[in-house]
C-alpha positions in Angstrom: 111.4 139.5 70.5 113.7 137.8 67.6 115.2 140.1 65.0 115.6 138.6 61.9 116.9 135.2 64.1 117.3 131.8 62.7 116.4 128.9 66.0 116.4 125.4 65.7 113.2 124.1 66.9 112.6 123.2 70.0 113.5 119.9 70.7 116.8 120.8 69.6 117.2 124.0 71.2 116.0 121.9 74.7 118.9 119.2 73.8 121.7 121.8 73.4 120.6 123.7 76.3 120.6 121.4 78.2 124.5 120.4 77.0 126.3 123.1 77.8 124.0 124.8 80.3 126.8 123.6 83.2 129.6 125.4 81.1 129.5 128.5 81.6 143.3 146.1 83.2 151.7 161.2 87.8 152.5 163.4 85.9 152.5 163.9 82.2 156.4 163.0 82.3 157.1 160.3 85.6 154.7 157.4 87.0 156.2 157.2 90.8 154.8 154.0 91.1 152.5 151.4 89.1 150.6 150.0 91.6 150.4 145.8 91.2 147.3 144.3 90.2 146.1 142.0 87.8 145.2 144.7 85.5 149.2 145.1 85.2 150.0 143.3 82.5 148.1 142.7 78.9 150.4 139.9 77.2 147.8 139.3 74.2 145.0 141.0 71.8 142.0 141.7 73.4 143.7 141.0 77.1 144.5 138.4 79.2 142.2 136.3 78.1 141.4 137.0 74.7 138.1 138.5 75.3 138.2 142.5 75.8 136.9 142.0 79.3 138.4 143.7 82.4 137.4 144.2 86.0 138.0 148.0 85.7 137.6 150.7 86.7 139.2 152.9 84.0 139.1 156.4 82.4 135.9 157.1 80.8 136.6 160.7 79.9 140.1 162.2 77.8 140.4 164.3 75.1 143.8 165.1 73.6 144.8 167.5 76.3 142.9 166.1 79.5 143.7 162.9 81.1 146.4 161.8 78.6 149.4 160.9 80.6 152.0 161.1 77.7 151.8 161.1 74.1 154.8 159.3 72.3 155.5 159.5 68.4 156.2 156.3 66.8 157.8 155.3 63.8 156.7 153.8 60.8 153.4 152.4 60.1 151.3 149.4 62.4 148.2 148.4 63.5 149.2 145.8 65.7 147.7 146.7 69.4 150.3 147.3 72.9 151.0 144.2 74.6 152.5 144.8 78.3 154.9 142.9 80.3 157.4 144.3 83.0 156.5 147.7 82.7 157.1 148.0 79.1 154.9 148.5 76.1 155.4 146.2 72.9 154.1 147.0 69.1 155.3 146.3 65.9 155.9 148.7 62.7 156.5 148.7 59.2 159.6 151.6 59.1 160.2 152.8 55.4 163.6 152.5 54.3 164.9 155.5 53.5 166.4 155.8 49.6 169.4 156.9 48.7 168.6 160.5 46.3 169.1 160.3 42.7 170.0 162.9 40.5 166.9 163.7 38.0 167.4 163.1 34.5 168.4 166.6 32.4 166.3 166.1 29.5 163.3 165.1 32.1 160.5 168.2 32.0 160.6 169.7 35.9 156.6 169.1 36.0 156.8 165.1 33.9 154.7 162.7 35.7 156.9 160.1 37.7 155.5 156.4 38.7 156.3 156.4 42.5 158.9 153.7 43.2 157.6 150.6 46.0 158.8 151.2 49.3 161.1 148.9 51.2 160.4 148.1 54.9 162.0 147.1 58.2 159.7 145.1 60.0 160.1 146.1 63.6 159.6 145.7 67.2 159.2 149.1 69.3 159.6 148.8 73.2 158.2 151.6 74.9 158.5 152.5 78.8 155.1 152.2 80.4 155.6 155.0 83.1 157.3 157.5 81.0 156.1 156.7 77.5 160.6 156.7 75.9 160.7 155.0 73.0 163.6 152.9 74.4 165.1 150.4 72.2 163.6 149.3 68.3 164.4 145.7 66.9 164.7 145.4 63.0 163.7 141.9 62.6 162.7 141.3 58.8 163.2 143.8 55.8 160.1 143.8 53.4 161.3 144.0 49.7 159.8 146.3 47.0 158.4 143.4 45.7 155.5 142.9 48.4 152.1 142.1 47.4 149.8 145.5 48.0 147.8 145.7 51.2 144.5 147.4 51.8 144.5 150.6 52.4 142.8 150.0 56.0 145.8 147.2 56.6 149.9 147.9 57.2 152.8 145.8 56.5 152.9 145.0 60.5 149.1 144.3 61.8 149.1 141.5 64.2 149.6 141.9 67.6 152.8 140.6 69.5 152.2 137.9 71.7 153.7 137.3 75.5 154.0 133.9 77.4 155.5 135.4 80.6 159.5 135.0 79.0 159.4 135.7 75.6 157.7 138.1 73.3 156.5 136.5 69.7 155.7 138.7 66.7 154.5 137.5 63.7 154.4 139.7 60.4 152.4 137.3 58.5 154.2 135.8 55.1 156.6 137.8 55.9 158.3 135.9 58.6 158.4 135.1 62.3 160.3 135.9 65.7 161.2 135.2 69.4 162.7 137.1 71.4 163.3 138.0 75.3 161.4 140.6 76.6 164.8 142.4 76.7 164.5 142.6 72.9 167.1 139.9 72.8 166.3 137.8 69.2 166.0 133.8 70.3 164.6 132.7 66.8 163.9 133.9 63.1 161.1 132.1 60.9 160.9 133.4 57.1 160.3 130.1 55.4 156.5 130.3 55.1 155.8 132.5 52.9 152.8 132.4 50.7 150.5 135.2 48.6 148.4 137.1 50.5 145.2 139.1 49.6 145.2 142.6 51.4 148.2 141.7 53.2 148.4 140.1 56.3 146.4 141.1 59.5 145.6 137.6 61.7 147.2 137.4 65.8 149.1 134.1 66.9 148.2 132.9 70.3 150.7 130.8 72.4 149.3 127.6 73.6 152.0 125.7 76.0 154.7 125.1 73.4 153.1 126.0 70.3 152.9 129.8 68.4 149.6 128.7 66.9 148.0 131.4 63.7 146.2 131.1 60.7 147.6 131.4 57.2 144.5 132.2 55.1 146.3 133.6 51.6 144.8 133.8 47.9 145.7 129.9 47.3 146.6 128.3 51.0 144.1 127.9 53.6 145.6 126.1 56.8 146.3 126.7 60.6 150.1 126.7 61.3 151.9 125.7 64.3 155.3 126.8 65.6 157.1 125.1 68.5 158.4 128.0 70.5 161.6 126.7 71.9 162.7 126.7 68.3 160.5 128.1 65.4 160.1 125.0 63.6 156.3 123.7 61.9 154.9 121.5 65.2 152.2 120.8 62.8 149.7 122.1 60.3 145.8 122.0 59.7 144.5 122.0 56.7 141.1 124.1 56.0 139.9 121.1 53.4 136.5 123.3 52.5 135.2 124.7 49.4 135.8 128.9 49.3 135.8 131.0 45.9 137.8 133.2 48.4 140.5 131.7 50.6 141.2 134.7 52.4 141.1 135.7 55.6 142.4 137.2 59.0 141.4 135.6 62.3 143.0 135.6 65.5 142.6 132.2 67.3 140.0 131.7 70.8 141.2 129.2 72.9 139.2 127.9 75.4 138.6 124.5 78.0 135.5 122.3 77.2 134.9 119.5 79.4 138.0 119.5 80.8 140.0 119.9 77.7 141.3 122.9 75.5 140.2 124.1 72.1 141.4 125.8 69.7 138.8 127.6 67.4 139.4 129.8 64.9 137.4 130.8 61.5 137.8 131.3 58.3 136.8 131.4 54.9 133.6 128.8 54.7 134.4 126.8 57.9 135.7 127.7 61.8 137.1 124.5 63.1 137.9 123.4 67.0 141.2 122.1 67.2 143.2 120.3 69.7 146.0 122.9 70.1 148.9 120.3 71.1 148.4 117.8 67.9 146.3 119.8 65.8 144.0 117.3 65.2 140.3 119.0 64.0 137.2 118.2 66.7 134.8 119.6 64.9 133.7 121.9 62.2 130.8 124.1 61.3 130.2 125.4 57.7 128.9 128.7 56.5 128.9 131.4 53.3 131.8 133.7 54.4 135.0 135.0 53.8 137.9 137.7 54.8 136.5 136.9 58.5 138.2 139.4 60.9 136.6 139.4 64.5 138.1 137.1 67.0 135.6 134.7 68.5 134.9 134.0 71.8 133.7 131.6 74.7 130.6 132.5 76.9 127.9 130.9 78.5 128.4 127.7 77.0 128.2 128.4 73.5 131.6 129.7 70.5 130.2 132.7 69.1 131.5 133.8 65.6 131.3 136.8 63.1 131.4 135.0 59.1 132.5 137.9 57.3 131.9 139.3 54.0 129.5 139.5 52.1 126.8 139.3 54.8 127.8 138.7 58.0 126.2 136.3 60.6 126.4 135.7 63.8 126.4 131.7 64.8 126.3 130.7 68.5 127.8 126.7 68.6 128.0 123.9 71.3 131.3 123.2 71.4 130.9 119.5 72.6 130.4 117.7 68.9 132.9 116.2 67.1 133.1 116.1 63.3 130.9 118.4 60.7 128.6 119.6 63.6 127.0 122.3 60.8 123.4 121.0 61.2 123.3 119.5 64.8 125.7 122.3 67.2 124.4 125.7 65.7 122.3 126.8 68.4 121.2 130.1 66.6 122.3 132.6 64.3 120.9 135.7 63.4 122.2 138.6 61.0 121.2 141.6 62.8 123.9 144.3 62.3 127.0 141.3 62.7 130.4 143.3 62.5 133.1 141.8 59.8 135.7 143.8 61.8 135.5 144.6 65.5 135.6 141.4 68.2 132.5 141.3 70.2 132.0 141.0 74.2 130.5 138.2 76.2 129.2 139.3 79.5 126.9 138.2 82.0 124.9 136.1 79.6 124.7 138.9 76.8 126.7 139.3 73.8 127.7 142.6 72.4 128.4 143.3 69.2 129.3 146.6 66.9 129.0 146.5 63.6 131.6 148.5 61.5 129.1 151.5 60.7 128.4 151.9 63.6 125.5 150.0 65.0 125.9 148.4 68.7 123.6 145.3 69.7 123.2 143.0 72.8 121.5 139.6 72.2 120.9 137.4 74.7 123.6 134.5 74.8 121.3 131.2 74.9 118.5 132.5 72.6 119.6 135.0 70.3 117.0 137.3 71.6 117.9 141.1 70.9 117.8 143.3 74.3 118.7 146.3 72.6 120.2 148.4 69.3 121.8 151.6 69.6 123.8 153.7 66.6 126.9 155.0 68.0 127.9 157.1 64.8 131.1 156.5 62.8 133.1 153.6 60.9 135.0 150.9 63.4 137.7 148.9 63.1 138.4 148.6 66.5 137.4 145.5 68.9 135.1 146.1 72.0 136.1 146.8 75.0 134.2 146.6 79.0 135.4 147.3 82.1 133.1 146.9 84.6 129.6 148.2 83.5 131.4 150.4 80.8 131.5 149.6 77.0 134.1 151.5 74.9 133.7 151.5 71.5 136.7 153.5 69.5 135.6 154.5 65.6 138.5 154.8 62.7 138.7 158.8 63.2 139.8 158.6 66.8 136.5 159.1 69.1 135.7 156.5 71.7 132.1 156.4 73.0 131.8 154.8 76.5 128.1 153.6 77.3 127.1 152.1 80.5 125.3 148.8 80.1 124.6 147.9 83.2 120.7 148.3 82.9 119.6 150.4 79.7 122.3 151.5 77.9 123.2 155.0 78.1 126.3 156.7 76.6 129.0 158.5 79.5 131.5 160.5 77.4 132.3 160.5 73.9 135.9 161.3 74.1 137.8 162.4 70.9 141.3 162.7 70.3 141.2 163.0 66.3 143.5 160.5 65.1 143.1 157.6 63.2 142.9 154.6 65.1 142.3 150.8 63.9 144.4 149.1 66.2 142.5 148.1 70.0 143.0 148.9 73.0 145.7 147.3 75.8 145.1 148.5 79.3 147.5 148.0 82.5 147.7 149.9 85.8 143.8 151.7 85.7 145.2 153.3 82.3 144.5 152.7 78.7 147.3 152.3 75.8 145.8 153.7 72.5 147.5 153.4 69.3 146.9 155.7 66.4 148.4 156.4 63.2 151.3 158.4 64.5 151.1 157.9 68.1 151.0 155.7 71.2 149.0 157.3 74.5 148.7 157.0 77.7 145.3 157.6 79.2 144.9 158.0 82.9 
C-alpha cells in the first residue's frame, strides 16, 4: 500500500526504473589485543562509508554497569561523533575558558541580579586511547571569542565530526575555522578566513574527497559548498547554492558516491540538494523543494539519492542520479512525507530504506516504489543517525536509551538499553564494540 506517497505515473516510473535498475565495525581497564578486521577503524560520520551500515555483529545489550568496557569523562562541550584510526579515538570540544575572579562591587546588594557574562572557548581536538579509554593528549586549535553568535540549545560550539583520510585527521568547527593535523595531533594547517554568520551555530561534517576537504557553508546570508585543498588549506573552489530560500540555513554533511563510472558529490540544503563533481565543483544536476535547516545526511542505495528536506514538513525524495541540469520534474522517482526525520540520517539496506523520525517514529519503505513495509513507535526524541549491523537496527533517543530491533523479517525490538545520559552525537564502532558519546562522557561498549 502507498502512505500518503506522491509517484510519477507510469510511464515515467518504467523509464527511471529502468535507468538505474543496473546500479545498485578485556577488562574494564586493558584490551590485550584488538583483533584486525575491517570493522577496525571508522575514519568518518556514519562509518566507512557514510552510511551507518556495518557487517556486525555487535553488542545489543548494556546498561551503564554491564557491558561497558570503560567510561571516560571528557571535557568541555561537543557533539561531534568518534572517529577511529590507529587505535585511537578522535572528537572535538568546545572547552570553556576559565575567568580570572573579580572582586564584587561593595555597594552591590549580595542577592542583586547579575547578567551572566559570554563564555570564551578553546576549540579542541581530544585523542583518546581505544583499549584503555586515557584521555591522552588535547589540541587547542581555535579560541571562540565572547562575541559568538548563540547556538541552539540542542547544538555546541564543536558539532561536526573530525574527518580521517588514512594520514591526517581534519576538523572543522564551522565559521569558526579549519585544521589538519597528523594523527599524532601534530597541527599541518590552520584555516580561519571563512567566517560568515551562522543561525544556530554550526553543525554540518566535511568529507575528504582525493585532495579536497569538501563542507557546506549554509549561514543566515551565504549559501555555498566550499572546497579546501588538503595539502594546504587554501579555497580549491566554491559552489554557489543560486536558489530562492526565505531561510538560507542549514547543516548537511555531504554523500559521495560513483554513478556510471564517475563520482558525485550531493549534498542538500535549503530549497535545492545539488550533485557535484567533487574535483572541480562543477553542479550535475539539481533538484528543487520547500525546505530548510536540512540535517540528515543522504545516501546512495539501489540506484536512487534519497534525501530528508527539513523544516517545516519534511519529505522524503528518492532521485535518479543520471540527469544533468534542474532534474526537479523529470529524476524524482517518488516522495512521500510519512514520518521523514529532519534530524537522524536514515539506512539503506537490501532494497529498503529506514528512516526515524525525531519523535520517535521508525519506518521502512521499499527503495524503488516508496511502498511502506512497516511503522513502528520506538518512544522518545532523536537526534541521533541510524545505525545496522547485520539484521540489527539501533536507534539511540536524546535521553540516552538505544532500542535495537531486528529487521530481518518483521521487526521486533531485542533490548532497549539505557544508560541515562544525553546523547545527540552517533555512534562510531571498531573492534565488535560501540563508541558512544554523551554529554559528559565517552564509552566503550563491548
Amino acid at each position: 500500500m502507498n502512505f500518503d506517497l506522491q509517484l510519477l505515473d507510469a510511464a515515467k516510473m518504467r523509464d527511471l526504473l529502468n535507468r538505474f535498475a543496473g546500479l545498485s565495525l578485556l577488562s574494564t581497564a586493558l584490551m590485550t589485543a584488538l583483533p584486525s578486521t575491517s570493522m577496525a577503524q571508522w575514519p568518518q560520520f556514519r562509518g566507512p562509508h557514510g552510511d551507518g551500515v556495518v557487517a556486525g555483529p555487535l553488542p545489543t545489550q548494556w546498561s551503564q554497569d554491564e557491558s561497558v568496557q570503560w567510561r571516560t569523562e571528557l571535557p568541555g562541550e561537543g557533539w561531534s561523533s568518534p572517529v577511529v584510526a590507529g587505535g585511537t579515538v578522535y572528537l572535538t570540544a568546545a572547552i570553556k575558558r576559565e575567568e580570572p575572579a573579580t572582586e564584587k562591587p561593595a555597594e552591590e546588594e549580595e542577592d542583586a541580579p547579575r547578567k551572566p557574562k559570554p563564555a570564551a572557548y578553546d576549540l579542541s581536538v581530544l585523542m583518546v586511547d581505544e583499549a584503555t579509554g586515557a584521555l591522552t593528549k588535547r589540541i587547542d586549535l581555535f579560541v571562540q571569542s565572547t562575541q559568538a553568535a548563540r547556538i541552539h540549545k540542542k547544538n555546541s560550539h564543536a558539532s561536526p565530526t573530525p574527518v580521517i583520510d588514512g594520514q591526517r585527521l581534519y576538523v572543522h568547527f564551522g565559521h569558526q575555522g579549519t585544521a589538519c593535523l597528523d594523527l599524532a595531533g601534530n597541527v599541518i594547517w590552520e584555516n580561519d578566513s571563512l567566517g560568515y554568520k551562522p543561525v544556530h551555530g554550526n553543525g554540518g561534517t566535511p568529507v575528504v574527497v582525493g585532495d579536497r576537504m569538501i563542507f557546506s557553508r549554509d549561514g543566515a546570508k551565504i549559501s555555498e559548498v566550499t572546497a579546501l585543498d588538503t595539502k594546504t588549506g587554501q579555497i580549491a573552489w566554491q559552489c554557489q547554492r543560486d536558489v530562492e530560500a526565505p531561510r538560507h540555513f542549514s547543516f548537511c554533511t555531504p554523500a559521495v558516491f560513483e554513478v556510471a563510472g564517475k563520482q558525485q558529490l550531493v549534498l542538500p540544503g535549503s530549497n535545492v540538494v545539488q550533485g557535484i563533481e567533487p574535483t572541480t565543483g562543477q553542479e550535475i544536476w539539481r533538484v528543487q523543494y520547500e525546505g530548510y535547516s536540512v540535517v540528515p545526511r543522504p545516501i546512495y542505495h539501489a540506484g536512487l539519492v534519497f534525501v530528508s528536506t527539513g523544516y517545516d514538513r519534511a519529505s522524503l525524495l528518492a532521485i535518479d542520479p543520471t540527469g544533468e541540469g534542474d532534474v526537479t520534474d523529470s529524476h524524482v522517482v517518488w516522495q512521500t512525507d510519512t514520518s521523514i526525520a529532519k534530524t537522524p540520517s536514515m539506512i539503506g539496506y537490501k532494497g529498503k530504506i529506514y528512516q526515524l523520525s525525531d519523535n520517535g517514529i521508525a519506518v521502512c519503505f521499499d527503495a524503488k516504489t516508496g511502498d511502506m513495509e512497516w511503522k513502528e513507535r520506538i518512544g522518545g526524541n532523536f537526534s541521533t543517525s541510524l545505525l545496522l549491523a547485520g539484521d540489527h537496527l539501533y536507534m539511540t533517543s536524546e535521553a540516552g536509551v538505544t532500542t535495537v530491533m531486528n529487521i530481518a523479517g518483521e521487526p521486533e525490538e531485542v533490548a532497549e538499553n539505557d544508560l541515562n545520559e544525553r546523547t545527540l552525537a552517533s555512534f562510531a564502532v571498531s573492534h565488535g564494540g560501540l563508541l558512544v558519546r554523551t554529554a559528559d562522557a565517552l564509552y566503550r561498549i563491548q
